[in-house]
Amino acid sequence: MDLNAKIPDGPIEGKWDRHRFEMKLVNPANKRKYNIIVVGTGLAGASAAASLAELGYNVDCFCFQDSPRRAHSIAAQGGINAAKNYQNDGDSIYRLFYDTVKGGDFRAREANVYRLAQISVNIIDQCVAQGVPFAREYGGLLSNRSFGGAQVSRTFYARGQTGQQLLLGAYQALERQIGAGKVKMYARHEMLDLVVIDGVARGIITRDLVTGETRGWVGDAVVLATGGYGNVFYLSTNAKGSNVTATYRAYKRGAGFGNPCFTQIHPTCIPVSGDYQSKLTLMSESLRNDGRVWVPKQKGDTRRPEQIPEDERDYYLERRYPSFGNLVPRDVASRAAKAVCDEGRGVGPSKMAVYLDFADAVRRLGQNVVADRYGNLFEMYERITGEDPYKTPMRIFPAVHYTMGGLWVDYNLMSTVPGLHVLGEANFSDHGANRLGASALMQGLADGYFIIPYTIGNYLAQAKLPKITVEHPEVQRCLAGVRAQTTRLLGIKGRTTVDEFHRELGLVMWDYCGMGRTAEGLKIALQKIPEIRARFWSDVAVPGANEELNPWLEKAGRVADFLEFGELMCLDALERNESCGGHFREEYQTPDGEALRDDANYSYAAVWEYTGEGSAPRLNKEPLEFKNVKLATRSYA
């Protein structure tokens, strides 16, 4: 597998500007001759589709939701990072670059991260121009707050619904192009295969989720912006529809999958409440600006939080990490929460939770100020738990939230399949082994608004693309394969529901490939997952028919992919004999319980190559070089 990252030469500060100048261009009159397929309408997909159409390309855009604005980006709460330095507190492009590389535990490609930091300042201007209602200070200037892994305030926000407001901005840009006829929008269409002709991505296969019609689509390039795969764990903060199908089926068509075991556990989520819970709810990282995390010092303490005196509380993040306190990165905060619960100091009915306390903030700032900052989050928490966080501390515990792994891409955001570009959370590129808070929205919009419009033009200007139609034999072959799998799923007529298999897989993934991993546990998972998969294909119950709205059939296809992909995740985690960021192998940790990297042997991106059904995937490695940031053990103390 050719892993040429195509990183431009020269100083890192000038790589992107020089690359933009050196890239080939498509004449404005010629842009309308090209058709581009965009899959996904979150921040990355919607911004890409709108921007490409604005340039003059013809765009076919697909999403499985009933509206583009229901993409999971809408659920992002806390904010978006940008190196504007409005607070005059020492921020800069280099500091954002450094914080991101360090936060990812030195497992990201330097050039991509620096470009992201550069572009961050343009994103805010773009969104303000669109009318995104960012929070402002009394004088009218844009406000900032802090997020984990940084000692400056660089996060722009719209209360606790930043993702929603940013997505509405991108959605309006997209709708404008739909109205202009440059984008054809296909909602309720799920991508089920990638069409590769003569080694080049030329189209996709979709299923209409309302009528069941499967059909092929062809174009000159394909853009995947389909999000992450956190739902492989069954319980996560992701929307229930979020899945790995688009990227995994692209992987099976030749796209390398980068670092699949790099998954993020978010430290502030509402704890699991029962065996049959279907998903988890995020409480924004922004709450750690004013909330203080603590547990009782005494094991098994059953008193209510307000009954526990100050000197009997352990503010363990402030104790262990005095420089960053409650704003350490997510992987660090999550492991610390797990550690105190494992010691027997967890709180709540399950004893698998810690307190997030706002009493000091309410006393210092007043309840009205706290409500202005976090009111919708407090309301959400009270609706779910029945407890008022203004009066009693929130109970929180880590949960699966984001995936740093994804399809491998080069500097131009193109995968190992020419013509297949991958944006946002669907690619692996910018966050290494741990994403800093408020950086997902930044990456999605950077990829869609400011990178892909340049790089896809560079590809199209040089590619020799013969004209094809949906009658092409390869399109028909892929179409037949999708229909055959649908027929197979409907024909099993077993007795076990899709959700039961998904829940069983999720438990295996959480127990053996979750917050803590061991070689022994991963080997157990690699035995269990094929067993679950075999039972799935012999006993899954998929009622109904194809030619109708059939959510059970939708879920069955997604879980079938999870049952294969989960094995790849565990294999990747087993192969990486070190701890870094969210990948915590318990055999590799410092005496004080922090991640212990092995830079001599594992300073690379692991890129897995599909070798056929029944064959083990092949590991390829992209070496990571650090010329602008010195490799060092992360310290937030």
XYZ file of N, CA and C in Angstrom, residues 326-470:
435
model
N -8.908 20.915 36.551
C -10.034 20.198 35.960
C -10.022 20.227 34.432
N -9.100 20.979 33.826
C -9.058 21.098 32.368
C -7.897 20.309 31.767
N -7.619 19.144 32.312
C -6.682 18.224 31.661
C -7.378 17.617 30.439
N -6.614 17.041 29.493
C -7.248 16.424 28.320
C -8.192 15.292 28.701
N -9.017 14.915 27.747
C -10.092 13.970 28.018
C -9.586 12.600 28.439
N -8.550 12.092 27.783
C -8.071 10.759 28.137
C -7.542 10.731 29.559
N -6.862 11.809 29.973
C -6.306 11.883 31.323
C -7.429 11.953 32.355
N -8.422 12.828 32.109
C -9.534 12.960 33.050
C -10.351 11.674 33.146
N -10.524 10.989 32.023
C -11.313 9.753 32.018
C -10.637 8.661 32.832
N -9.333 8.478 32.626
C -8.625 7.428 33.380
C -8.602 7.749 34.866
N -8.486 9.038 35.188
C -8.482 9.422 36.601
C -9.823 9.108 37.256
N -10.916 9.343 36.532
C -12.251 9.025 37.070
C -12.399 7.526 37.273
N -11.949 6.752 36.319
C -12.026 5.294 36.442
C -11.200 4.816 37.630
N -10.032 5.434 37.822
C -9.139 5.001 38.901
C -9.777 5.204 40.272
N -10.406 6.371 40.512
C -10.999 6.599 41.834
C -12.218 5.713 42.041
N -12.954 5.407 40.959
C -14.090 4.485 41.096
C -13.598 3.068 41.374
N -12.510 2.670 40.718
C -11.945 1.346 40.971
C -11.426 1.224 42.404
N -11.064 2.353 43.007
C -10.611 2.344 44.409
C -11.773 2.188 45.386
N -13.014 2.267 44.874
C -14.178 2.155 45.741
C -14.712 3.488 46.208
N -14.307 4.586 45.543
C -14.751 5.914 45.960
C -15.751 6.524 44.987
N -16.301 5.696 44.079
C -17.316 6.185 43.166
C -18.594 6.534 43.896
N -19.448 7.326 43.244
C -20.675 7.814 43.886
C -21.891 7.380 43.073
N -23.071 7.629 43.639
C -24.311 7.270 42.966
C -24.667 5.815 43.154
N -25.830 5.403 42.648
C -26.303 4.016 42.845
C -25.337 2.969 42.323
N -24.698 3.239 41.193
C -23.795 2.250 40.596
C -22.386 2.315 41.158
N -22.065 3.385 41.860
C -20.703 3.646 42.356
C -19.702 3.803 41.215
N -20.221 4.020 40.012
C -19.372 4.266 38.846
C -19.660 5.670 38.325
N -19.398 6.657 39.187
C -19.598 8.053 38.821
C -18.782 8.915 39.769
N -18.533 10.149 39.346
C -17.873 11.148 40.186
C -18.728 12.403 40.149
N -18.465 13.326 41.062
C -19.248 14.555 41.114
C -18.615 15.649 40.266
N -19.479 16.440 39.624
C -19.082 17.674 38.947
C -19.893 18.782 39.618
N -19.225 19.584 40.419
C -19.883 20.450 41.393
C -19.777 21.924 40.983
N -20.917 22.623 40.977
C -20.951 24.027 40.563
C -21.234 24.976 41.732
N -21.167 24.469 42.951
C -21.498 25.313 44.101
C -20.578 26.526 44.185
N -19.278 26.325 43.971
C -18.336 27.450 44.032
C -18.635 28.466 42.934
N -18.958 27.990 41.731
C -19.235 28.895 40.616
C -20.492 29.713 40.872
N -21.526 29.076 41.428
C -22.762 29.792 41.721
C -22.512 30.860 42.779
N -21.687 30.538 43.796
C -21.365 31.527 44.832
C -20.530 32.677 44.247
N -19.581 32.336 43.381
C -18.648 33.339 42.851
C -19.286 34.227 41.795
N -20.075 33.620 40.897
C -20.592 34.329 39.737
C -22.066 34.678 39.834
N -22.796 33.900 40.626
C -24.243 34.040 40.669
C -24.911 33.054 39.731
N -26.096 32.586 40.097
C -26.769 31.560 39.297
C -27.122 32.063 37.909
N -27.419 33.336 37.756
C -27.787 33.862 36.443
C -26.630 33.747 35.450
N -25.414 34.035 35.895
C -24.252 33.936 35.005
C -24.001 32.487 34.615
N -24.079 31.593 35.590
C -23.901 30.170 35.302
C -24.973 29.695 34.327
N -26.195 30.164 34.513
C -27.289 29.776 33.612
C -27.062 30.308 32.203
N -26.527 31.522 32.087
C -26.231 32.071 30.768
C -25.222 31.200 30.025
N -24.259 30.665 30.750
C -23.197 29.870 30.124
C -23.631 28.444 29.815
N -24.380 27.842 30.717
C -24.625 26.397 30.615
C -26.093 26.011 30.778
N -27.000 26.979 30.668
C -28.391 26.713 31.036
C -29.016 25.522 30.346
N -28.798 25.379 29.025
C -29.446 24.266 28.329
C -28.874 22.925 28.760
N -27.600 22.904 29.157
C -26.987 21.659 29.632
C -27.559 21.272 30.995
N -27.725 22.266 31.864
C -28.302 21.991 33.181
C -29.736 21.485 33.044
N -30.482 22.096 32.106
C -31.864 21.668 31.880
C -31.902 20.227 31.363
N -31.006 19.909 30.443
C -30.941 18.549 29.902
C -30.632 17.544 31.012
N -29.665 17.891 31.862
C -29.289 16.991 32.954
C -30.471 16.760 33.895
N -31.188 17.842 34.233
C -32.314 17.702 35.168
C -33.431 16.869 34.561
N -33.680 17.032 33.263
C -34.730 16.242 32.610
C -34.414 14.745 32.662
N -33.137 14.415 32.509
C -32.751 13.000 32.446
C -32.641 12.374 33.828
N -32.114 13.129 34.798
C -31.812 12.538 36.112
C -32.816 12.922 37.193
N -33.577 14.010 36.967
C -34.481 14.473 38.004
C -33.791 15.254 39.103
N -32.528 15.625 38.917
C -31.771 16.359 39.934
C -31.389 17.734 39.393
N -31.434 18.735 40.253
C -31.132 20.111 39.877
C -29.650 20.388 40.106
N -28.852 20.545 39.048
C -27.404 20.725 39.236
C -27.019 22.070 39.834
N -27.977 23.013 39.919
C -27.683 24.248 40.643
C -27.623 23.989 42.146
N -28.306 22.938 42.581
C -28.424 22.669 44.016
C -27.609 21.461 44.468
N -27.407 20.498 43.573
C -26.639 19.299 43.933
C -25.695 18.967 42.784
N -24.505 18.452 43.068
C -23.531 18.207 41.993
C -24.057 17.208 40.959
N -23.646 17.418 39.704
C -23.901 16.421 38.671
C -23.122 15.154 38.994
N -23.676 14.021 38.571
C -22.919 12.767 38.600
C -22.514 12.442 37.159
N -21.231 12.242 36.948
C -20.718 11.999 35.600
C -19.789 10.799 35.600
N -19.600 10.221 34.411
C -18.653 9.112 34.238
C -18.256 9.073 32.762
N -17.056 8.608 32.459
C -16.604 8.575 31.061
C -17.458 7.669 30.176
N -17.534 8.047 28.892
C -18.258 7.249 27.899
C -17.627 7.474 26.528
N -17.834 6.519 25.650
C -17.312 6.620 24.276
C -17.959 7.815 23.587
N -17.121 8.620 22.909
C -17.624 9.873 22.359
C -17.177 10.142 20.923
N -15.927 9.854 20.592
C -15.349 10.274 19.312
C -14.328 9.225 18.900
N -14.032 9.189 17.606
C -13.020 8.241 17.141
C -11.958 8.991 16.346
N -10.723 8.909 16.833
C -9.612 9.559 16.126
C -9.196 8.746 14.911
N -9.408 7.431 14.952
C -9.108 6.602 13.797
C -10.087 6.872 12.667
N -9.712 6.454 11.467
C -10.566 6.646 10.295
C -9.803 6.281 9.048
N -10.381 6.495 7.912
C -9.680 6.181 6.674
C -8.426 7.050 6.561
N -7.322 6.414 6.181
C -6.062 7.136 6.012
C -6.196 8.111 4.851
N -5.668 9.322 5.033
C -5.649 10.313 3.956
C -4.280 10.963 3.904
N -3.930 11.467 2.736
C -2.686 12.219 2.595
C -2.945 13.696 2.914
N -1.982 14.535 2.635
C -2.102 15.972 2.935
C -3.256 16.609 2.170
N -3.632 16.010 1.041
C -4.732 16.523 0.224
C -6.086 15.935 0.608
N -6.112 15.168 1.698
C -7.322 14.510 2.198
C -7.818 13.422 1.256
N -6.910 12.843 0.469
C -7.291 11.737 -0.408
C -6.811 10.429 0.206
N -7.659 9.413 0.124
C -7.352 8.098 0.678
C -6.386 7.356 -0.238
N -6.148 6.102 0.073
C -5.284 5.284 -0.778
C -5.980 4.874 -2.073
N -7.283 5.141 -2.172
C -8.005 4.945 -3.429
C -8.074 6.295 -4.133
N -7.400 6.485 -5.262
C -7.456 7.771 -5.950
C -8.899 8.204 -6.211
N -9.155 9.484 -5.962
C -10.496 10.009 -6.185
C -11.408 9.947 -4.981
N -11.018 9.176 -3.963
C -11.818 9.079 -2.738
C -11.216 9.999 -1.684
N -11.906 11.091 -1.389
C -11.472 12.045 -0.385
C -12.299 11.841 0.880
N -11.674 12.017 2.024
C -12.339 11.716 3.297
C -12.131 12.899 4.241
N -13.230 13.394 4.809
C -13.193 14.615 5.617
C -13.706 14.372 7.026
N -13.308 15.265 7.937
C -13.849 15.275 9.285
C -13.500 14.022 10.076
N -14.419 13.613 10.935
C -14.174 12.472 11.813
C -13.976 11.184 11.033
N -14.426 11.133 9.788
C -14.282 9.909 8.993
C -12.836 9.636 8.615
N -11.965 10.661 8.660
C -10.544 10.400 8.383
C -9.738 10.346 9.672
N -8.473 10.028 9.563
C -7.644 9.769 10.737
C -6.697 10.922 11.068
N -6.763 12.052 10.360
C -5.556 12.820 10.145
C -5.057 13.733 11.249
N -5.901 14.367 12.034
C -5.423 15.541 12.780
C -5.271 15.384 14.288
N -5.795 14.329 14.868
C -5.900 14.319 16.333
C -5.047 13.267 17.031
N -4.317 12.460 16.267
C -3.451 11.483 16.903
C -4.224 10.497 17.747
N -3.732 10.267 18.962
C -4.327 9.264 19.839
C -5.343 9.841 20.806
N -5.555 11.163 20.761
C -6.536 11.786 21.649
C -6.886 13.163 21.108
N -8.171 13.399 20.883
C -8.587 14.710 20.388
C -8.832 15.656 21.547
N -8.312 16.884 21.434
C -8.638 17.906 22.412
C -10.073 18.382 22.203
N -10.720 18.771 23.286
C -12.069 19.281 23.196
C -12.153 20.501 22.298
N -13.270 20.644 21.586
C -13.563 21.771 20.699
C -12.737 21.755 19.423
N -12.069 20.645 19.129
C -11.276 20.550 17.898
C -11.984 19.781 16.790
N -13.045 19.034 17.097
C -13.754 18.286 16.058
C -14.473 19.238 15.107
N -15.154 20.257 15.668
C -15.852 21.215 14.825
C -14.849 21.995 13.979
N -13.720 22.306 14.582
C -12.659 23.009 13.855
C -12.184 22.190 12.664
N -11.929 20.896 12.876
C -11.433 20.074 11.770
C -12.490 19.901 10.676
N -13.728 19.642 11.074
C -14.775 19.414 10.085
C -14.943 20.613 9.156
N -14.973 21.809 9.731
C -15.164 22.999 8.912
C -13.900 23.374 8.138
N -12.734 23.127 8.711
C -11.487 23.374 7.978
C -11.432 22.494 6.736
N -11.746 21.203 6.906
C -11.717 20.277 5.770
C -12.715 20.679 4.696
N -13.929 21.053 5.108
C -14.995 21.306 4.146
C -14.937 22.661 3.483
N -14.696 23.708 4.263
C -14.690 25.057 3.712
C -13.368 25.446 3.048
N -12.246 24.991 3.629
C -10.972 25.607 3.275
C -9.923 24.674 2.675
N -10.109 23.357 2.754
C -9.083 22.453 2.217
C -9.576 21.732 0.965
N -10.695 21.029 1.074
C -11.144 20.213 -0.056
C -11.439 21.044 -1.306
N -11.915 22.294 -1.214
C -12.117 23.054 -2.458
C -10.833 23.235 -3.271
N -9.679 23.304 -2.584
C -8.403 23.404 -3.282
C -7.928 22.042 -3.777
N -7.927 21.062 -2.871
C -7.253 19.801 -3.186
C -8.034 18.955 -4.182
N -9.361 19.038 -4.171
C -10.111 18.238 -5.138
C -9.947 18.817 -6.545
N -9.781 20.134 -6.620
C -9.496 20.735 -7.922
C -8.152 20.291 -8.457
N -7.168 20.198 -7.574
C -5.843 19.716 -7.961
C -5.919 18.299 -8.506
N -6.757 17.459 -7.881
C -6.936 16.074 -8.351
C -7.619 16.054 -9.725
N -8.721 16.789 -9.842
C -9.494 16.753 -11.090
C -8.707 17.334 -12.264
N -7.875 18.339 -11.982
C -7.111 18.972 -13.057
C -6.098 18.023 -13.682
N -5.711 16.985 -12.938
C -4.672 16.074 -13.422
C -5.197 14.683 -13.761
N -6.378 14.344 -13.259
C -6.896 12.984 -13.466
C -7.450 12.823 -14.883
N -7.219 11.662 -15.457
C -7.807 11.328 -16.753
C -8.993 10.402 -16.465
N -10.191 10.953 -16.596
C -11.406 10.262 -16.171
C -12.317 10.015 -17.362
N -12.335 8.785 -17.881
C -13.238 8.486 -18.988
C -14.695 8.602 -18.539
N -15.555 8.959 -19.428
C -16.977 9.103 -19.103
C -17.574 7.727 -18.841
N -18.318 7.604 -17.751
C -18.990 6.338 -17.432
C -20.435 6.627 -17.066
N -21.252 5.583 -17.074
C -22.650 5.681 -16.657
C -22.927 4.594 -15.627
N -24.117 4.620 -15.073
C -24.484 3.617 -14.079
C -24.632 2.238 -14.701
